[in-house]
Amino acid sequence: MLLQGKKLLITGVLTPQSIAYGIAERALEQGAEVILTGFGRARSLTERSAKRLKAGTEVLELDVTNPAHFSALTESLRQRWGRVDGALHGVAYAPEDALGGNFLNTPWESVQTAFRVSTFSLRELAVAVMPLMTQGGSIVTLDFDNQNVAWPIYDWMGVCKAALEATVRYLARDLGPKGIRVNALAAGPLATIAAKGIPGFKSLEQGWGTQAPLGWSAKDSHDMVSRTACAMLSDWMPSTTGEIVHVDGGYHAIGAPPVDPSQDDPAPAPDAAKKAE
């Protein structure tokens, strides 16, 4: 099996619709041991999902806005496993006023929150698991590619995701000598609880399958993302780091949706144009 014997830390699991849940489920099928994280009132949802995944799956406390939680996470993992082979960073959040076309009016406090949770937390997670990746390892973060374009409605979360991609590259630079790979998985739109909080998500979702050469379904494409994430967490991509791996049906490579040239009015012949004059 692809992940036989691997010890993986998975963040970002809330409900079975979470992208991170599907990745954890597939990783268990491929022979991995998994520990999840959760915090606050939402931790009960994570614990419920953990029971569905596999009896005995642990959930450790991790509020990514609390630096003390990261050092505690390192010690908890050291006591339980002694090492970590891979980590999934599946945490992202932006306040409501940082999304939905409010870019010019978003206050710094909301931008700061979005950046702390969605971007800086990757660096903190990497630092937390680094001492336990003594034999090397793989860190994968969930992304929505924003390095070259501005998306409608995504606003400051788009800025945070662009910064996340830069963070991946710098972590790849610094952790590579330790044998630790750091990559981003850029998935197309998927039906999750988090997606419901993005204004206009439904419109984006509906147009995606039209432009993606391989097609796309927000409801049915979860497994493609999960399988790719497991490959990235495995030993089968040993020289890939600092990359954005797209799982979006090819949408990112296409400039515009398909067009039907037959719908265009043909240009008038030169003679016809002269007669019209």
CSV table of C-alpha atoms in Angstrom, one decimal:
chain,number,residue,atom,x,y,z
A,1,MET,CA,0.0,0.0,0.0
A,2,LEU,CA,1.1,3.5,-0.8
A,3,LEU,CA,1.3,4.8,2.8
A,4,GLN,CA,2.0,1.6,4.6
A,5,GLY,CA,3.4,2.4,8.1
A,6,LYS,CA,3.4,6.2,7.5
A,7,LYS,CA,2.4,8.4,10.5
A,8,LEU,CA,0.4,11.4,9.2
A,9,LEU,CA,-0.9,14.5,11.0
A,10,ILE,CA,-4.1,15.8,9.3
A,11,THR,CA,-5.5,19.2,10.1
A,12,GLY,CA,-8.7,20.7,8.8
A,13,VAL,CA,-11.1,17.8,9.3
A,14,LEU,CA,-14.6,19.0,10.4
A,15,THR,CA,-17.3,16.9,8.7
A,16,PRO,CA,-17.1,14.0,6.2
A,17,GLN,CA,-17.5,16.7,3.5
A,18,SER,CA,-14.2,18.3,4.4
A,19,ILE,CA,-11.4,17.9,1.9
A,20,ALA,CA,-9.1,16.8,4.7
A,21,TYR,CA,-11.6,14.1,5.8
A,22,GLY,CA,-11.4,12.5,2.3
A,23,ILE,CA,-7.6,12.6,2.4
A,24,ALA,CA,-7.5,11.1,5.9
A,25,GLU,CA,-9.9,8.3,4.8
A,26,ARG,CA,-7.9,7.5,1.7
A,27,ALA,CA,-4.6,7.6,3.7
A,28,LEU,CA,-6.0,5.1,6.2
A,29,GLU,CA,-7.0,2.8,3.3
A,30,GLN,CA,-3.4,3.0,2.1
A,31,GLY,CA,-2.0,1.8,5.4
A,32,ALA,CA,-1.2,5.1,7.2
A,33,GLU,CA,-1.7,5.9,10.9
A,34,VAL,CA,-3.5,9.2,11.3
A,35,ILE,CA,-3.9,11.8,14.0
A,36,LEU,CA,-6.3,14.7,13.5
A,37,THR,CA,-6.4,18.2,15.1
A,38,GLY,CA,-9.3,20.3,16.2
A,39,PHE,CA,-10.1,23.1,18.7
A,40,GLY,CA,-12.9,24.9,20.6
A,41,ARG,CA,-16.5,24.2,19.9
A,42,ALA,CA,-15.7,22.7,16.5
A,43,ARG,CA,-13.6,20.0,18.0
A,44,SER,CA,-16.7,17.9,18.7
A,45,LEU,CA,-17.3,17.8,15.0
A,46,THR,CA,-13.8,16.6,14.4
A,47,GLU,CA,-14.1,14.0,17.1
A,48,ARG,CA,-17.3,12.7,15.5
A,49,SER,CA,-15.6,12.5,12.1
A,50,ALA,CA,-12.6,10.7,13.7
A,51,LYS,CA,-14.9,8.0,15.0
A,52,ARG,CA,-16.3,7.5,11.5
A,53,LEU,CA,-12.8,7.3,10.0
A,54,LYS,CA,-11.5,4.6,12.3
A,55,ALA,CA,-12.2,3.7,16.0
A,56,GLY,CA,-9.5,5.1,18.2
A,57,THR,CA,-8.4,7.9,15.9
A,58,GLU,CA,-7.1,10.7,18.2
A,59,VAL,CA,-7.8,14.4,17.9
A,60,LEU,CA,-5.3,16.7,19.4
A,61,GLU,CA,-6.0,20.3,20.4
A,62,LEU,CA,-4.7,22.9,17.9
A,63,ASP,CA,-5.8,26.5,17.6
A,64,VAL,CA,-3.5,27.9,15.0
A,65,THR,CA,-3.8,31.4,16.5
A,66,ASN,CA,-2.2,30.2,19.7
A,67,PRO,CA,1.6,29.7,19.5
A,68,ALA,CA,1.6,27.5,22.7
A,69,HIS,CA,-0.6,24.9,20.9
A,70,PHE,CA,2.1,24.2,18.3
A,71,SER,CA,4.8,23.4,20.9
A,72,ALA,CA,2.3,21.3,22.8
A,73,LEU,CA,1.5,19.5,19.5
A,74,THR,CA,5.1,18.7,18.9
A,75,GLU,CA,5.4,17.1,22.4
A,76,SER,CA,2.1,15.2,22.0
A,77,LEU,CA,3.3,13.7,18.7
A,78,ARG,CA,6.7,12.8,20.1
A,79,GLN,CA,5.1,11.0,23.0
A,80,ARG,CA,2.6,9.1,20.8
A,81,TRP,CA,4.7,8.3,17.8
A,82,GLY,CA,8.3,9.6,18.2
A,83,ARG,CA,8.3,10.7,14.6
A,84,VAL,CA,6.0,12.1,11.9
A,85,ASP,CA,6.3,11.2,8.2
A,86,GLY,CA,3.8,13.6,6.7
A,87,ALA,CA,1.5,16.5,7.6
A,88,LEU,CA,-1.6,18.0,5.8
A,89,HIS,CA,-2.2,21.7,6.3
A,90,GLY,CA,-5.9,22.1,5.7
A,91,VAL,CA,-6.7,25.2,7.7
A,92,ALA,CA,-8.1,28.4,6.2
A,93,TYR,CA,-10.4,31.1,7.3
A,94,ALA,CA,-11.3,34.7,6.4
A,95,PRO,CA,-13.9,36.9,8.2
A,96,GLU,CA,-17.0,37.7,6.2
A,97,ASP,CA,-15.9,41.2,5.4
A,98,ALA,CA,-12.7,40.0,3.7
A,99,LEU,CA,-14.7,38.2,1.0
A,100,GLY,CA,-17.5,38.8,-1.5
A,101,GLY,CA,-16.3,42.0,-3.3
A,102,ASN,CA,-15.4,44.0,-0.3
A,103,PHE,CA,-11.7,44.2,-1.1
A,104,LEU,CA,-11.3,48.0,-0.8
A,105,ASN,CA,-13.2,48.3,2.4
A,106,THR,CA,-11.8,45.3,4.4
A,107,PRO,CA,-10.3,46.5,7.7
A,108,TRP,CA,-6.7,45.4,8.6
A,109,GLU,CA,-8.0,43.4,11.6
A,110,SER,CA,-9.9,41.1,9.3
A,111,VAL,CA,-7.0,40.8,6.8
A,112,GLN,CA,-4.7,40.0,9.7
A,113,THR,CA,-6.9,37.2,10.9
A,114,ALA,CA,-7.2,35.7,7.4
A,115,PHE,CA,-3.4,35.8,7.0
A,116,ARG,CA,-2.7,34.4,10.5
A,117,VAL,CA,-5.0,31.4,10.1
A,118,SER,CA,-4.7,30.7,6.3
A,119,THR,CA,-1.0,31.5,5.6
A,120,PHE,CA,1.3,31.9,8.6
A,121,SER,CA,-0.1,28.8,10.2
A,122,LEU,CA,1.6,26.7,7.5
A,123,ARG,CA,5.0,28.0,8.7
A,124,GLU,CA,4.1,27.3,12.3
A,125,LEU,CA,2.9,23.8,11.5
A,126,ALA,CA,6.1,23.1,9.5
A,127,VAL,CA,8.2,24.2,12.5
A,128,ALA,CA,6.2,22.0,14.8
A,129,VAL,CA,6.6,18.8,12.8
A,130,MET,CA,10.1,19.5,11.6
A,131,PRO,CA,11.9,18.0,14.7
A,132,LEU,CA,9.9,14.8,14.3
A,133,MET,CA,10.7,14.3,10.6
A,134,THR,CA,14.1,12.9,11.3
A,135,GLN,CA,14.0,10.6,8.2
A,136,GLY,CA,12.6,13.3,6.0
A,137,GLY,CA,8.9,13.7,5.2
A,138,SER,CA,6.2,15.6,3.2
A,139,ILE,CA,4.1,18.6,4.1
A,140,VAL,CA,1.1,19.3,1.9
A,141,THR,CA,-1.1,22.4,2.1
A,142,LEU,CA,-4.5,22.8,0.4
A,143,ASP,CA,-4.5,25.7,-2.0
A,144,PHE,CA,-6.7,27.6,-4.5
A,145,ASP,CA,-4.2,28.9,-7.0
A,146,ASN,CA,-3.9,32.7,-6.9
A,147,GLN,CA,-0.3,33.3,-8.0
A,148,ASN,CA,-1.1,34.9,-11.3
A,149,VAL,CA,-4.8,36.0,-11.3
A,150,ALA,CA,-7.4,37.8,-9.3
A,151,TRP,CA,-10.6,35.8,-8.7
A,152,PRO,CA,-14.1,37.4,-8.3
A,153,ILE,CA,-15.4,37.2,-4.7
A,154,TYR,CA,-12.2,35.7,-3.2
A,155,ASP,CA,-10.7,39.0,-2.3
A,156,TRP,CA,-8.3,38.9,0.7
A,157,MET,CA,-8.4,35.1,0.9
A,158,GLY,CA,-7.0,35.2,-2.6
A,159,VAL,CA,-4.2,37.4,-1.3
A,160,CYS,CA,-3.6,34.9,1.5
A,161,LYS,CA,-3.5,32.0,-0.8
A,162,ALA,CA,-1.0,33.7,-3.0
A,163,ALA,CA,1.1,34.3,0.1
A,164,LEU,CA,0.6,30.7,1.0
A,165,GLU,CA,2.2,29.6,-2.3
A,166,ALA,CA,5.2,31.9,-1.6
A,167,THR,CA,5.4,30.3,1.8
A,168,VAL,CA,5.5,26.9,0.3
A,169,ARG,CA,8.5,27.9,-1.8
A,170,TYR,CA,10.4,29.4,1.1
A,171,LEU,CA,9.7,26.4,3.3
A,172,ALA,CA,10.9,24.1,0.5
A,173,ARG,CA,14.1,26.1,0.4
A,174,ASP,CA,14.8,25.8,4.1
A,175,LEU,CA,13.5,22.3,4.8
A,176,GLY,CA,14.8,20.6,1.7
A,177,PRO,CA,18.3,20.0,3.2
A,178,LYS,CA,16.5,18.1,5.9
A,179,GLY,CA,14.8,15.8,3.4
A,180,ILE,CA,11.4,17.5,4.0
A,181,ARG,CA,9.3,18.3,0.9
A,182,VAL,CA,6.7,21.1,1.0
A,183,ASN,CA,4.1,21.3,-1.8
A,184,ALA,CA,0.7,22.8,-2.4
A,185,LEU,CA,-2.3,21.0,-3.8
A,186,ALA,CA,-4.5,23.4,-5.8
A,187,ALA,CA,-8.0,21.8,-6.1
A,188,GLY,CA,-10.9,23.0,-8.1
A,189,PRO,CA,-14.0,24.1,-6.3
A,190,LEU,CA,-15.5,21.3,-4.0
A,191,ALA,CA,-18.7,21.2,-2.1
A,192,THR,CA,-17.7,21.7,1.5
A,193,ILE,CA,-18.9,23.6,4.5
A,194,ALA,CA,-16.1,26.1,4.0
A,195,ALA,CA,-17.2,26.7,0.4
A,196,LYS,CA,-20.7,27.6,1.6
A,197,GLY,CA,-19.2,30.6,3.4
A,198,ILE,CA,-17.8,32.1,0.2
A,199,PRO,CA,-20.2,34.5,-1.5
A,200,GLY,CA,-20.9,33.6,-5.1
A,201,PHE,CA,-19.2,30.2,-4.8
A,202,LYS,CA,-22.1,28.5,-6.6
A,203,SER,CA,-21.5,30.6,-9.8
A,204,LEU,CA,-17.8,29.7,-9.8
A,205,GLU,CA,-18.6,26.1,-9.3
A,206,GLN,CA,-21.1,26.0,-12.2
A,207,GLY,CA,-18.7,27.5,-14.7
A,208,TRP,CA,-15.7,25.3,-13.8
A,209,GLY,CA,-16.8,22.2,-15.6
A,210,THR,CA,-17.4,24.1,-18.8
A,211,GLN,CA,-13.8,25.3,-19.0
A,212,ALA,CA,-11.9,22.3,-17.5
A,213,PRO,CA,-10.9,19.9,-20.4
A,214,LEU,CA,-11.3,16.9,-18.2
A,215,GLY,CA,-14.6,18.2,-16.7
A,216,TRP,CA,-15.2,18.8,-13.0
A,217,SER,CA,-17.9,18.1,-10.4
A,218,ALA,CA,-17.8,20.0,-7.1
A,219,LYS,CA,-19.7,17.0,-5.6
A,220,ASP,CA,-17.9,14.1,-7.2
A,221,SER,CA,-14.3,15.2,-7.6
A,222,HIS,CA,-13.3,14.8,-3.9
A,223,ASP,CA,-11.7,11.4,-4.5
A,224,MET,CA,-9.4,12.7,-7.2
A,225,VAL,CA,-8.0,15.3,-4.8
A,226,SER,CA,-7.6,12.7,-2.0
A,227,ARG,CA,-5.7,10.3,-4.2
A,228,THR,CA,-3.3,13.0,-5.3
A,229,ALA,CA,-2.8,14.2,-1.8
A,230,CYS,CA,-1.8,10.6,-0.7
A,231,ALA,CA,0.6,10.4,-3.6
A,232,MET,CA,2.2,13.7,-2.5
A,233,LEU,CA,2.4,12.4,1.1
A,234,SER,CA,4.0,9.1,0.0
A,235,ASP,CA,7.5,8.3,-1.1
A,236,TRP,CA,6.5,8.3,-4.8
A,237,MET,CA,7.4,12.0,-5.4
A,238,PRO,CA,10.8,12.1,-3.8
A,239,SER,CA,12.2,15.0,-5.8
A,240,THR,CA,9.2,17.3,-5.9
A,241,THR,CA,9.1,20.3,-3.6
A,242,GLY,CA,8.1,23.9,-3.8
A,243,GLU,CA,5.4,23.0,-6.3
A,244,ILE,CA,1.7,23.7,-6.9
A,245,VAL,CA,0.1,20.5,-8.0
A,246,HIS,CA,-3.2,21.2,-9.7
A,247,VAL,CA,-6.2,18.9,-9.4
A,248,ASP,CA,-8.8,20.9,-11.2
A,249,GLY,CA,-9.6,19.1,-14.4
A,250,GLY,CA,-7.1,21.3,-16.3
A,251,TYR,CA,-9.0,24.5,-15.7
A,252,HIS,CA,-5.9,26.5,-14.8
A,253,ALA,CA,-4.3,25.8,-18.2
A,254,ILE,CA,-7.1,27.1,-20.3
A,255,GLY,CA,-7.5,30.8,-21.0
A,256,ALA,CA,-11.3,30.9,-21.6
A,257,PRO,CA,-14.3,28.5,-21.9
A,258,PRO,CA,-14.8,26.7,-25.3
A,259,VAL,CA,-16.3,28.8,-28.1
A,260,ASP,CA,-18.3,27.8,-31.1
A,261,PRO,CA,-17.0,29.7,-34.2
A,262,SER,CA,-20.1,28.8,-36.1
A,263,GLN,CA,-22.1,31.2,-33.9
A,264,ASP,CA,-20.1,34.1,-35.2
A,265,ASP,CA,-21.4,36.2,-38.2
A,266,PRO,CA,-19.2,35.6,-41.2
A,267,ALA,CA,-17.3,38.7,-42.4
A,268,PRO,CA,-18.8,40.2,-45.6
A,269,ALA,CA,-16.9,39.5,-48.8
A,270,PRO,CA,-14.9,42.4,-50.2
A,271,ASP,CA,-17.2,42.9,-53.2
A,272,ALA,CA,-20.3,42.9,-51.0
A,273,ALA,CA,-18.7,45.5,-48.8
A,274,LYS,CA,-18.0,47.8,-51.8
A,275,LYS,CA,-21.6,47.5,-53.0
A,276,ALA,CA,-22.8,48.4,-49.6
A,277,GLU,CA,-20.8,51.6,-49.9
